[in-house]
């Protein structure tokens, strides 16, 4: 196929109902999507799976989402092969990264049409696999740390805060540890025993095995209280966080359970310890910053495993296992 030429059909992976896990994923041959005037057509080179993809299949937003049959996955990196009439920022042949629209997704396919507002250029030297891991996980980590005032441009090099990051070996956690250290914070992190060395290698000053009594209590080995806790696990509770916070400490929760949601309301106007929720927002500026930091070698994507498109179900199963370290990548 010549550069910029549009094929008629493509392979995609979809499911047709809630539940079923990896076994419910089926390969289909369907038409390549048409682009609207503000969209680009991306030939997908790599895609990454996020917890939101898995929760959608499990029925997180039943019965409103998704519409079946549904092609999952929101994070892709690839090459533009067609641009809409109103697109000015991109051209055919550009390498890009996109956080696809949550409601339509479509990343587990050979081609996907996506808005230019959800897409940024992929800097030279960054692989498609590494870039595909960034959008949801990287943006979540970045925005959680920005919520506590972290600077990544060198303007926050003095001082820093005592920060705890939970689930530090997850996709979000691996980015969060690196970004927190860039912000000159003193980082304590929790993870499973097998990942203690990895998380320390990402820059954490103290690492706790979450299955030990100290880890379950989020107790710093040095005995310090935390100025901020970035919570990435939906299993942690406000009752455990509260005694570990400094006098005016704050929890930033990106994966709240019901109890922590209630705590966020109860502590909303607290002048001392509080819990705040942070929801991911697509930002081209933030995504561009993450990719630039990656280009400069200041952060990296921790890749758990890479799977060829034909083995997409294996990637899905790996993500569902709950044992992935960093990002699970599907490569076309």
mmCIF file of C-alpha atoms in Angstrom:
data_model
loop_
_atom_site.group_PDB
_atom_site.id
_atom_site.type_symbol
_atom_site.label_atom_id
_atom_site.label_comp_id
_atom_site.label_asym_id
_atom_site.label_seq_id
_atom_site.Cartn_x
_atom_site.Cartn_y
_atom_site.Cartn_z
ATOM 1 C CA UNK A 1 0.000 0.000 0.000
ATOM 2 C CA UNK A 2 1.419 3.372 -0.990
ATOM 3 C CA UNK A 3 2.007 6.040 1.653
ATOM 4 C CA UNK A 4 -1.283 7.645 2.615
ATOM 5 C CA UNK A 5 -3.347 5.054 0.709
ATOM 6 C CA UNK A 6 -6.481 3.979 2.524
ATOM 7 C CA UNK A 7 -7.336 0.266 2.725
ATOM 8 C CA UNK A 8 -10.957 -0.860 2.571
ATOM 9 C CA UNK A 9 -10.948 -3.261 5.503
ATOM 10 C CA UNK A 10 -8.924 -4.019 8.622
ATOM 11 C CA UNK A 11 -8.567 -6.565 11.390
ATOM 12 C CA UNK A 12 -9.866 -5.618 14.806
ATOM 13 C CA UNK A 13 -10.511 -7.243 18.159
ATOM 14 C CA UNK A 14 -13.917 -6.769 19.737
ATOM 15 C CA UNK A 15 -16.305 -8.210 22.295
ATOM 16 C CA UNK A 16 -20.077 -8.368 22.182
ATOM 17 C CA UNK A 17 -21.221 -8.363 25.797
ATOM 18 C CA UNK A 18 -20.211 -7.728 29.382
ATOM 19 C CA UNK A 19 -17.794 -10.084 31.086
ATOM 20 C CA UNK A 20 -16.006 -13.073 29.623
ATOM 21 C CA UNK A 21 -12.446 -11.799 30.051
ATOM 22 C CA UNK A 22 -9.882 -12.657 27.407
ATOM 23 C CA UNK A 23 -12.001 -15.486 26.015
ATOM 24 C CA UNK A 24 -14.636 -12.983 24.898
ATOM 25 C CA UNK A 25 -12.242 -11.162 22.550
ATOM 26 C CA UNK A 26 -12.826 -12.058 18.906
ATOM 27 C CA UNK A 27 -10.976 -11.093 15.724
ATOM 28 C CA UNK A 28 -13.144 -9.564 13.005
ATOM 29 C CA UNK A 29 -12.639 -8.059 9.561
ATOM 30 C CA UNK A 30 -14.446 -4.723 9.340
ATOM 31 C CA UNK A 31 -14.315 -1.544 7.241
ATOM 32 C CA UNK A 32 -11.600 0.964 8.029
ATOM 33 C CA UNK A 33 -13.274 3.922 9.779
ATOM 34 C CA UNK A 34 -13.899 7.134 7.879
ATOM 35 C CA UNK A 35 -12.395 10.350 9.210
ATOM 36 C CA UNK A 36 -14.420 13.449 10.077
ATOM 37 C CA UNK A 37 -13.069 16.867 9.190
ATOM 38 C CA UNK A 38 -11.249 17.254 12.551
ATOM 39 C CA UNK A 39 -9.913 13.689 12.724
ATOM 40 C CA UNK A 40 -6.856 11.747 11.621
ATOM 41 C CA UNK A 41 -6.658 8.112 10.593
ATOM 42 C CA UNK A 42 -3.850 6.362 12.437
ATOM 43 C CA UNK A 43 -2.245 3.118 11.365
ATOM 44 C CA UNK A 44 -1.720 1.614 14.804
ATOM 45 C CA UNK A 45 1.793 0.421 15.629
ATOM 46 C CA UNK A 46 1.262 -0.272 19.335
ATOM 47 C CA UNK A 47 -1.513 -0.052 21.917
ATOM 48 C CA UNK A 48 -1.548 -0.357 25.703
ATOM 49 C CA UNK A 49 -4.199 -1.786 28.008
ATOM 50 C CA UNK A 50 -5.411 0.142 31.054
ATOM 51 C CA UNK A 51 -7.542 -0.811 34.042
ATOM 52 C CA UNK A 52 -10.369 1.315 32.648
ATOM 53 C CA UNK A 53 -10.458 -0.955 29.574
ATOM 54 C CA UNK A 54 -10.838 -4.015 31.781
ATOM 55 C CA UNK A 55 -13.442 -2.386 34.025
ATOM 56 C CA UNK A 56 -15.496 -1.369 30.997
ATOM 57 C CA UNK A 57 -15.712 -4.996 29.887
ATOM 58 C CA UNK A 58 -16.682 -6.027 33.422
ATOM 59 C CA UNK A 59 -19.639 -3.640 33.305
ATOM 60 C CA UNK A 60 -18.330 -0.604 35.181
ATOM 61 C CA UNK A 61 -20.790 1.619 33.288
ATOM 62 C CA UNK A 62 -23.521 -0.896 32.573
ATOM 63 C CA UNK A 63 -25.959 -0.378 30.854
ATOM 64 C CA UNK A 64 -24.802 2.936 29.353
ATOM 65 C CA UNK A 65 -21.421 1.905 28.003
ATOM 66 C CA UNK A 66 -20.204 0.402 25.780
ATOM 67 C CA UNK A 67 -22.319 -0.093 22.709
ATOM 68 C CA UNK A 68 -21.780 -3.607 21.358
ATOM 69 C CA UNK A 69 -19.911 -4.875 19.488
ATOM 70 C CA UNK A 70 -17.084 -2.849 21.012
ATOM 71 C CA UNK A 71 -13.415 -2.487 20.063
ATOM 72 C CA UNK A 72 -11.570 -1.724 23.319
ATOM 73 C CA UNK A 73 -8.399 0.186 24.297
ATOM 74 C CA UNK A 74 -7.862 3.948 24.489
ATOM 75 C CA UNK A 75 -4.074 4.325 24.108
ATOM 76 C CA UNK A 76 -2.341 4.006 20.740
ATOM 77 C CA UNK A 77 0.753 5.113 18.910
ATOM 78 C CA UNK A 78 1.226 4.923 15.192
ATOM 79 C CA UNK A 79 1.464 6.742 11.853
ATOM 80 C CA UNK A 80 -1.069 9.042 10.261
ATOM 81 C CA UNK A 81 -2.295 7.811 6.889
ATOM 82 C CA UNK A 82 -5.141 10.278 6.321
ATOM 83 C CA UNK A 83 -6.150 13.673 7.701
ATOM 84 C CA UNK A 84 -9.529 15.396 7.791
ATOM 85 C CA UNK A 85 -10.142 18.581 5.839
ATOM 86 C CA UNK A 86 -9.950 20.836 8.923
ATOM 87 C CA UNK A 87 -6.765 19.329 10.385
ATOM 88 C CA UNK A 88 -3.786 21.687 10.200
ATOM 89 C CA UNK A 89 -1.433 20.380 12.884
ATOM 90 C CA UNK A 90 -0.704 16.988 11.316
ATOM 91 C CA UNK A 91 0.049 15.507 7.919
ATOM 92 C CA UNK A 92 0.255 12.048 6.400
ATOM 93 C CA UNK A 93 3.358 10.241 7.613
ATOM 94 C CA UNK A 94 3.520 11.905 11.053
ATOM 95 C CA UNK A 95 4.212 9.627 14.005
ATOM 96 C CA UNK A 96 1.713 10.311 16.780
ATOM 97 C CA UNK A 97 0.357 9.229 20.153
ATOM 98 C CA UNK A 98 -3.328 9.406 20.955
ATOM 99 C CA UNK A 99 -5.570 9.006 23.974
ATOM 100 C CA UNK A 100 -8.693 7.868 22.199
ATOM 101 C CA UNK A 101 -12.163 8.996 23.210
ATOM 102 C CA UNK A 102 -13.311 6.911 26.197
ATOM 103 C CA UNK A 103 -16.744 6.261 24.727
ATOM 104 C CA UNK A 104 -15.634 5.024 21.317
ATOM 105 C CA UNK A 105 -12.129 3.630 22.020
ATOM 106 C CA UNK A 106 -11.102 1.374 19.102
ATOM 107 C CA UNK A 107 -7.396 0.883 19.808
ATOM 108 C CA UNK A 108 -7.236 -2.882 19.303
ATOM 109 C CA UNK A 109 -7.398 -2.547 15.535
ATOM 110 C CA UNK A 110 -5.069 -1.989 12.631
ATOM 111 C CA UNK A 111 -6.478 1.523 12.064
ATOM 112 C CA UNK A 112 -8.337 4.012 14.230
ATOM 113 C CA UNK A 113 -9.883 7.422 13.524
ATOM 114 C CA UNK A 114 -9.340 9.929 16.315
ATOM 115 C CA UNK A 115 -9.711 13.652 16.930
ATOM 116 C CA UNK A 116 -6.686 15.860 16.398
ATOM 117 C CA UNK A 117 -7.491 17.288 19.860
ATOM 118 C CA UNK A 118 -6.692 13.899 21.396
ATOM 119 C CA UNK A 119 -3.449 13.444 19.476
ATOM 120 C CA UNK A 120 0.130 14.693 19.852
ATOM 121 C CA UNK A 121 3.313 14.236 17.845
ATOM 122 C CA UNK A 122 5.611 11.392 18.904
ATOM 123 C CA UNK A 123 9.186 12.682 19.243
ATOM 124 C CA UNK A 124 11.917 10.957 17.278
ATOM 125 C CA UNK A 125 13.700 8.276 19.240
ATOM 126 C CA UNK A 126 10.667 7.118 21.227
ATOM 127 C CA UNK A 127 9.378 3.707 20.219
ATOM 128 C CA UNK A 128 5.720 3.114 19.481
ATOM 129 C CA UNK A 129 5.525 0.662 22.388
ATOM 130 C CA UNK A 130 6.992 3.084 24.915
ATOM 131 C CA UNK A 131 4.793 5.927 23.683
ATOM 132 C CA UNK A 132 1.611 3.845 23.739
ATOM 133 C CA UNK A 133 2.048 3.279 27.459
ATOM 134 C CA UNK A 134 1.940 6.975 28.284
ATOM 135 C CA UNK A 135 -1.501 8.555 27.739
ATOM 136 C CA UNK A 136 -3.791 7.243 30.505
ATOM 137 C CA UNK A 137 -1.185 6.049 33.007
ATOM 138 C CA UNK A 138 1.271 8.883 32.468
ATOM 139 C CA UNK A 139 -1.370 11.611 32.460
ATOM 140 C CA UNK A 140 -2.961 10.223 35.617
ATOM 141 C CA UNK A 141 0.395 10.246 37.417
ATOM 142 C CA UNK A 142 1.334 13.698 36.129
ATOM 143 C CA UNK A 143 -1.983 15.299 37.038
ATOM 144 C CA UNK A 144 -1.986 13.743 40.514
ATOM 145 C CA UNK A 145 1.451 15.219 41.172
ATOM 146 C CA UNK A 146 0.513 18.581 39.672
ATOM 147 C CA UNK A 147 -2.415 18.615 42.111
ATOM 148 C CA UNK A 148 0.075 18.744 44.999
ATOM 149 C CA UNK A 149 2.058 21.553 43.374
ATOM 150 C CA UNK A 150 4.877 19.532 41.828
ATOM 151 C CA UNK A 151 7.024 21.339 39.248
ATOM 152 C CA UNK A 152 8.901 19.470 36.522
ATOM 153 C CA UNK A 153 10.831 22.353 34.930
ATOM 154 C CA UNK A 154 13.474 22.834 37.607
ATOM 155 C CA UNK A 155 11.634 25.660 39.379
ATOM 156 C CA UNK A 156 10.793 23.386 42.296
ATOM 157 C CA UNK A 157 14.305 22.144 43.036
ATOM 158 C CA UNK A 158 14.500 23.428 46.612
ATOM 159 C CA UNK A 159 12.733 21.728 49.498
ATOM 160 C CA UNK A 160 10.397 19.097 48.172
ATOM 161 C CA UNK A 161 7.868 17.136 50.201
ATOM 162 C CA UNK A 162 7.567 13.745 51.856
ATOM 163 C CA UNK A 163 5.344 11.809 49.462
ATOM 164 C CA UNK A 164 3.947 8.286 49.650
ATOM 165 C CA UNK A 165 2.938 6.563 46.397
ATOM 166 C CA UNK A 166 0.871 3.382 46.672
ATOM 167 C CA UNK A 167 0.783 0.614 44.033
ATOM 168 C CA UNK A 168 4.080 1.962 42.747
ATOM 169 C CA UNK A 169 4.761 -0.943 40.378
ATOM 170 C CA UNK A 170 1.527 -0.388 38.457
ATOM 171 C CA UNK A 171 1.391 1.470 35.172
ATOM 172 C CA UNK A 172 0.398 4.713 36.898
ATOM 173 C CA UNK A 173 2.729 4.069 39.833
ATOM 174 C CA UNK A 174 5.880 3.579 37.776
ATOM 175 C CA UNK A 175 5.369 6.963 36.121
ATOM 176 C CA UNK A 176 4.382 8.590 39.428
ATOM 177 C CA UNK A 177 7.590 7.570 41.200
ATOM 178 C CA UNK A 178 9.756 8.945 38.398
ATOM 179 C CA UNK A 179 7.790 12.189 38.160
ATOM 180 C CA UNK A 180 7.816 12.701 41.932
ATOM 181 C CA UNK A 181 11.602 12.413 41.979
ATOM 182 C CA UNK A 182 11.814 14.891 39.099
ATOM 183 C CA UNK A 183 9.882 17.239 41.362
ATOM 184 C CA UNK A 184 12.522 16.778 44.066
ATOM 185 C CA UNK A 185 10.181 14.975 46.473
ATOM 186 C CA UNK A 186 11.316 12.421 49.040
ATOM 187 C CA UNK A 187 9.435 9.329 47.946
ATOM 188 C CA UNK A 188 8.208 6.328 49.918
ATOM 189 C CA UNK A 189 6.476 3.727 47.756
ATOM 190 C CA UNK A 190 4.511 0.511 48.234
ATOM 191 C CA UNK A 191 4.529 -2.521 45.954
ATOM 192 C CA UNK A 192 4.794 -6.315 46.031
ATOM 193 C CA UNK A 193 7.971 -8.011 47.235
ATOM 194 C CA UNK A 194 9.110 -9.007 43.745
ATOM 195 C CA UNK A 195 9.137 -5.373 42.599
ATOM 196 C CA UNK A 196 10.977 -3.745 45.502
ATOM 197 C CA UNK A 197 14.206 -3.466 43.506
ATOM 198 C CA UNK A 198 12.469 -2.128 40.402
ATOM 199 C CA UNK A 199 10.681 0.634 42.295
ATOM 200 C CA UNK A 200 13.872 1.591 44.135
ATOM 201 C CA UNK A 201 15.580 1.751 40.747
ATOM 202 C CA UNK A 202 12.947 4.227 39.550
ATOM 203 C CA UNK A 203 14.082 6.559 42.313
ATOM 204 C CA UNK A 204 12.010 5.756 45.414
ATOM 205 C CA UNK A 205 13.933 6.560 48.618
ATOM 206 C CA UNK A 206 12.017 3.978 50.676
ATOM 207 C CA UNK A 207 10.075 0.975 49.385
ATOM 208 C CA UNK A 208 7.543 -1.046 51.398
ATOM 209 C CA UNK A 209 6.187 -4.508 50.691
ATOM 210 C CA UNK A 210 2.454 -3.882 50.975
ATOM 211 C CA UNK A 211 1.864 -7.393 52.358
ATOM 212 C CA UNK A 212 4.003 -6.845 55.461
ATOM 213 C CA UNK A 213 2.475 -5.282 58.616
ATOM 214 C CA UNK A 214 4.524 -2.114 58.033
ATOM 215 C CA UNK A 215 3.476 -1.955 54.413
ATOM 216 C CA UNK A 216 -0.194 -2.515 55.186
ATOM 217 C CA UNK A 217 -0.012 0.305 57.739
ATOM 218 C CA UNK A 218 1.869 2.533 55.243
ATOM 219 C CA UNK A 219 4.499 3.078 57.909
ATOM 220 C CA UNK A 220 7.653 4.845 56.726
ATOM 221 C CA UNK A 221 10.869 2.975 57.642
ATOM 222 C CA UNK A 222 12.327 6.305 58.769
ATOM 223 C CA UNK A 223 9.290 7.085 60.894
ATOM 224 C CA UNK A 224 8.332 10.210 58.962
ATOM 225 C CA UNK A 225 4.821 11.482 58.330
ATOM 226 C CA UNK A 226 3.775 12.197 54.764
ATOM 227 C CA UNK A 227 2.934 15.632 53.431
ATOM 228 C CA UNK A 228 1.103 13.969 50.565
ATOM 229 C CA UNK A 229 -0.117 10.496 49.705
ATOM 230 C CA UNK A 230 -0.763 9.686 46.050
ATOM 231 C CA UNK A 231 -3.121 6.729 46.227
ATOM 232 C CA UNK A 232 -3.303 4.483 43.169
ATOM 233 C CA UNK A 233 -4.846 1.393 44.816
ATOM 234 C CA UNK A 234 -8.603 1.109 45.330
ATOM 235 C CA UNK A 235 -8.029 -1.096 48.379
ATOM 236 C CA UNK A 236 -6.523 1.534 50.687
ATOM 237 C CA UNK A 237 -8.707 3.364 53.207
ATOM 238 C CA UNK A 238 -8.824 6.863 54.676
ATOM 239 C CA UNK A 239 -8.623 5.327 58.160
ATOM 240 C CA UNK A 240 -5.163 3.986 57.268
ATOM 241 C CA UNK A 241 -4.025 7.163 55.522
ATOM 242 C CA UNK A 242 -5.044 9.630 58.214
ATOM 243 C CA UNK A 243 -2.587 8.681 60.997
ATOM 244 C CA UNK A 244 0.302 8.669 58.503
ATOM 245 C CA UNK A 245 -0.250 12.244 57.329
ATOM 246 C CA UNK A 246 1.596 15.265 58.668
ATOM 247 C CA UNK A 247 -0.489 17.864 60.492
ATOM 248 C CA UNK A 248 -1.695 19.433 57.252
ATOM 249 C CA UNK A 249 -1.172 16.398 55.039
ATOM 250 C CA UNK A 250 -3.320 15.550 52.055
ATOM 251 C CA UNK A 251 -4.276 12.424 50.152
ATOM 252 C CA UNK A 252 -4.685 12.660 46.385
ATOM 253 C CA UNK A 253 -6.727 9.643 45.304
ATOM 254 C CA UNK A 254 -6.911 8.567 41.657
ATOM 255 C CA UNK A 255 -8.614 5.207 42.367
ATOM 256 C CA UNK A 256 -11.166 5.938 45.102
ATOM 257 C CA UNK A 257 -13.309 3.278 46.721
ATOM 258 C CA UNK A 258 -16.663 4.226 48.212
ATOM 259 C CA UNK A 259 -15.213 4.947 51.655
ATOM 260 C CA UNK A 260 -12.587 7.278 50.254
ATOM 261 C CA UNK A 261 -15.196 9.015 48.132
ATOM 262 C CA UNK A 262 -17.147 9.717 51.317
ATOM 263 C CA UNK A 263 -13.929 10.908 53.004
ATOM 264 C CA UNK A 264 -13.323 13.335 50.147
ATOM 265 C CA UNK A 265 -16.709 14.920 50.851
ATOM 266 C CA UNK A 266 -16.339 14.920 54.641
ATOM 267 C CA UNK A 267 -12.848 16.485 54.522
ATOM 268 C CA UNK A 268 -13.595 18.905 51.679
ATOM 269 C CA UNK A 269 -13.403 21.992 53.877
ATOM 270 C CA UNK A 270 -10.961 20.634 56.428
ATOM 271 C CA UNK A 271 -8.137 22.995 57.408
ATOM 272 C CA UNK A 272 -5.967 20.049 58.354
ATOM 273 C CA UNK A 273 -5.829 16.544 56.911
ATOM 274 C CA UNK A 274 -7.963 15.942 53.848
ATOM 275 C CA UNK A 275 -8.583 13.553 50.965
ATOM 276 C CA UNK A 276 -9.082 14.892 47.444
ATOM 277 C CA UNK A 277 -10.049 13.075 44.266
ATOM 278 C CA UNK A 278 -8.247 13.616 40.970
ATOM 279 C CA UNK A 279 -9.894 12.594 37.711
ATOM 280 C CA UNK A 280 -7.943 12.211 34.482
ATOM 281 C CA UNK A 281 -8.395 14.970 31.933
ATOM 282 C CA UNK A 282 -7.026 14.843 28.425
ATOM 283 C CA UNK A 283 -4.452 17.592 27.936
ATOM 284 C CA UNK A 284 -2.331 17.885 24.823
ATOM 285 C CA UNK A 285 0.059 20.073 26.814
ATOM 286 C CA UNK A 286 0.459 17.475 29.573
ATOM 287 C CA UNK A 287 0.831 14.594 27.132
ATOM 288 C CA UNK A 288 3.402 16.569 25.167
ATOM 289 C CA UNK A 289 5.327 17.284 28.372
ATOM 290 C CA UNK A 290 5.442 13.595 29.256
ATOM 291 C CA UNK A 291 6.750 12.673 25.811
ATOM 292 C CA UNK A 292 9.361 15.428 25.965
ATOM 293 C CA UNK A 293 10.524 14.182 29.378
ATOM 294 C CA UNK A 294 10.763 10.730 27.846
ATOM 295 C CA UNK A 295 12.721 12.053 24.870
ATOM 296 C CA UNK A 296 15.149 13.688 27.295
ATOM 297 C CA UNK A 297 15.601 10.400 29.144
ATOM 298 C CA UNK A 298 14.078 11.735 32.373
ATOM 299 C CA UNK A 299 11.265 9.187 32.529
ATOM 300 C CA UNK A 300 10.651 5.860 30.860
ATOM 301 C CA UNK A 301 7.834 3.417 30.287
ATOM 302 C CA UNK A 302 8.197 0.274 32.372
ATOM 303 C CA UNK A 303 6.983 -2.464 30.036
ATOM 304 C CA UNK A 304 5.636 -5.600 31.666
ATOM 305 C CA UNK A 305 5.226 -7.540 28.431
ATOM 306 C CA UNK A 306 4.813 -7.147 24.688
ATOM 307 C CA UNK A 307 2.320 -9.203 22.709
ATOM 308 C CA UNK A 308 1.796 -9.432 18.936
ATOM 309 C CA UNK A 309 -1.634 -8.384 17.710
ATOM 310 C CA UNK A 310 -2.499 -12.010 17.024
ATOM 311 C CA UNK A 311 -2.020 -12.689 20.761
ATOM 312 C CA UNK A 312 -4.094 -9.739 21.987
ATOM 313 C CA UNK A 313 -6.098 -12.103 24.190
ATOM 314 C CA UNK A 314 -2.888 -13.049 26.016
ATOM 315 C CA UNK A 315 -2.210 -9.361 26.688
ATOM 316 C CA UNK A 316 -5.763 -8.968 27.997
ATOM 317 C CA UNK A 317 -5.344 -11.989 30.272
ATOM 318 C CA UNK A 318 -2.032 -10.670 31.567
ATOM 319 C CA UNK A 319 -3.654 -7.362 32.439
ATOM 320 C CA UNK A 320 -6.573 -9.106 34.134
ATOM 321 C CA UNK A 321 -4.194 -11.213 36.239
ATOM 322 C CA UNK A 322 -3.369 -8.239 38.453
ATOM 323 C CA UNK A 323 0.310 -9.199 38.378
ATOM 324 C CA UNK A 324 1.534 -6.917 35.596
ATOM 325 C CA UNK A 325 4.440 -4.623 36.420
ATOM 326 C CA UNK A 326 4.111 -1.420 34.440
ATOM 327 C CA UNK A 327 2.413 -1.532 31.049
ATOM 328 C CA UNK A 328 1.112 -4.399 28.915
ATOM 329 C CA UNK A 329 1.649 -3.596 25.239
ATOM 330 C CA UNK A 330 0.056 -4.989 22.066
ATOM 331 C CA UNK A 331 2.192 -4.495 18.943
ATOM 332 C CA UNK A 332 0.795 -4.587 15.412
#
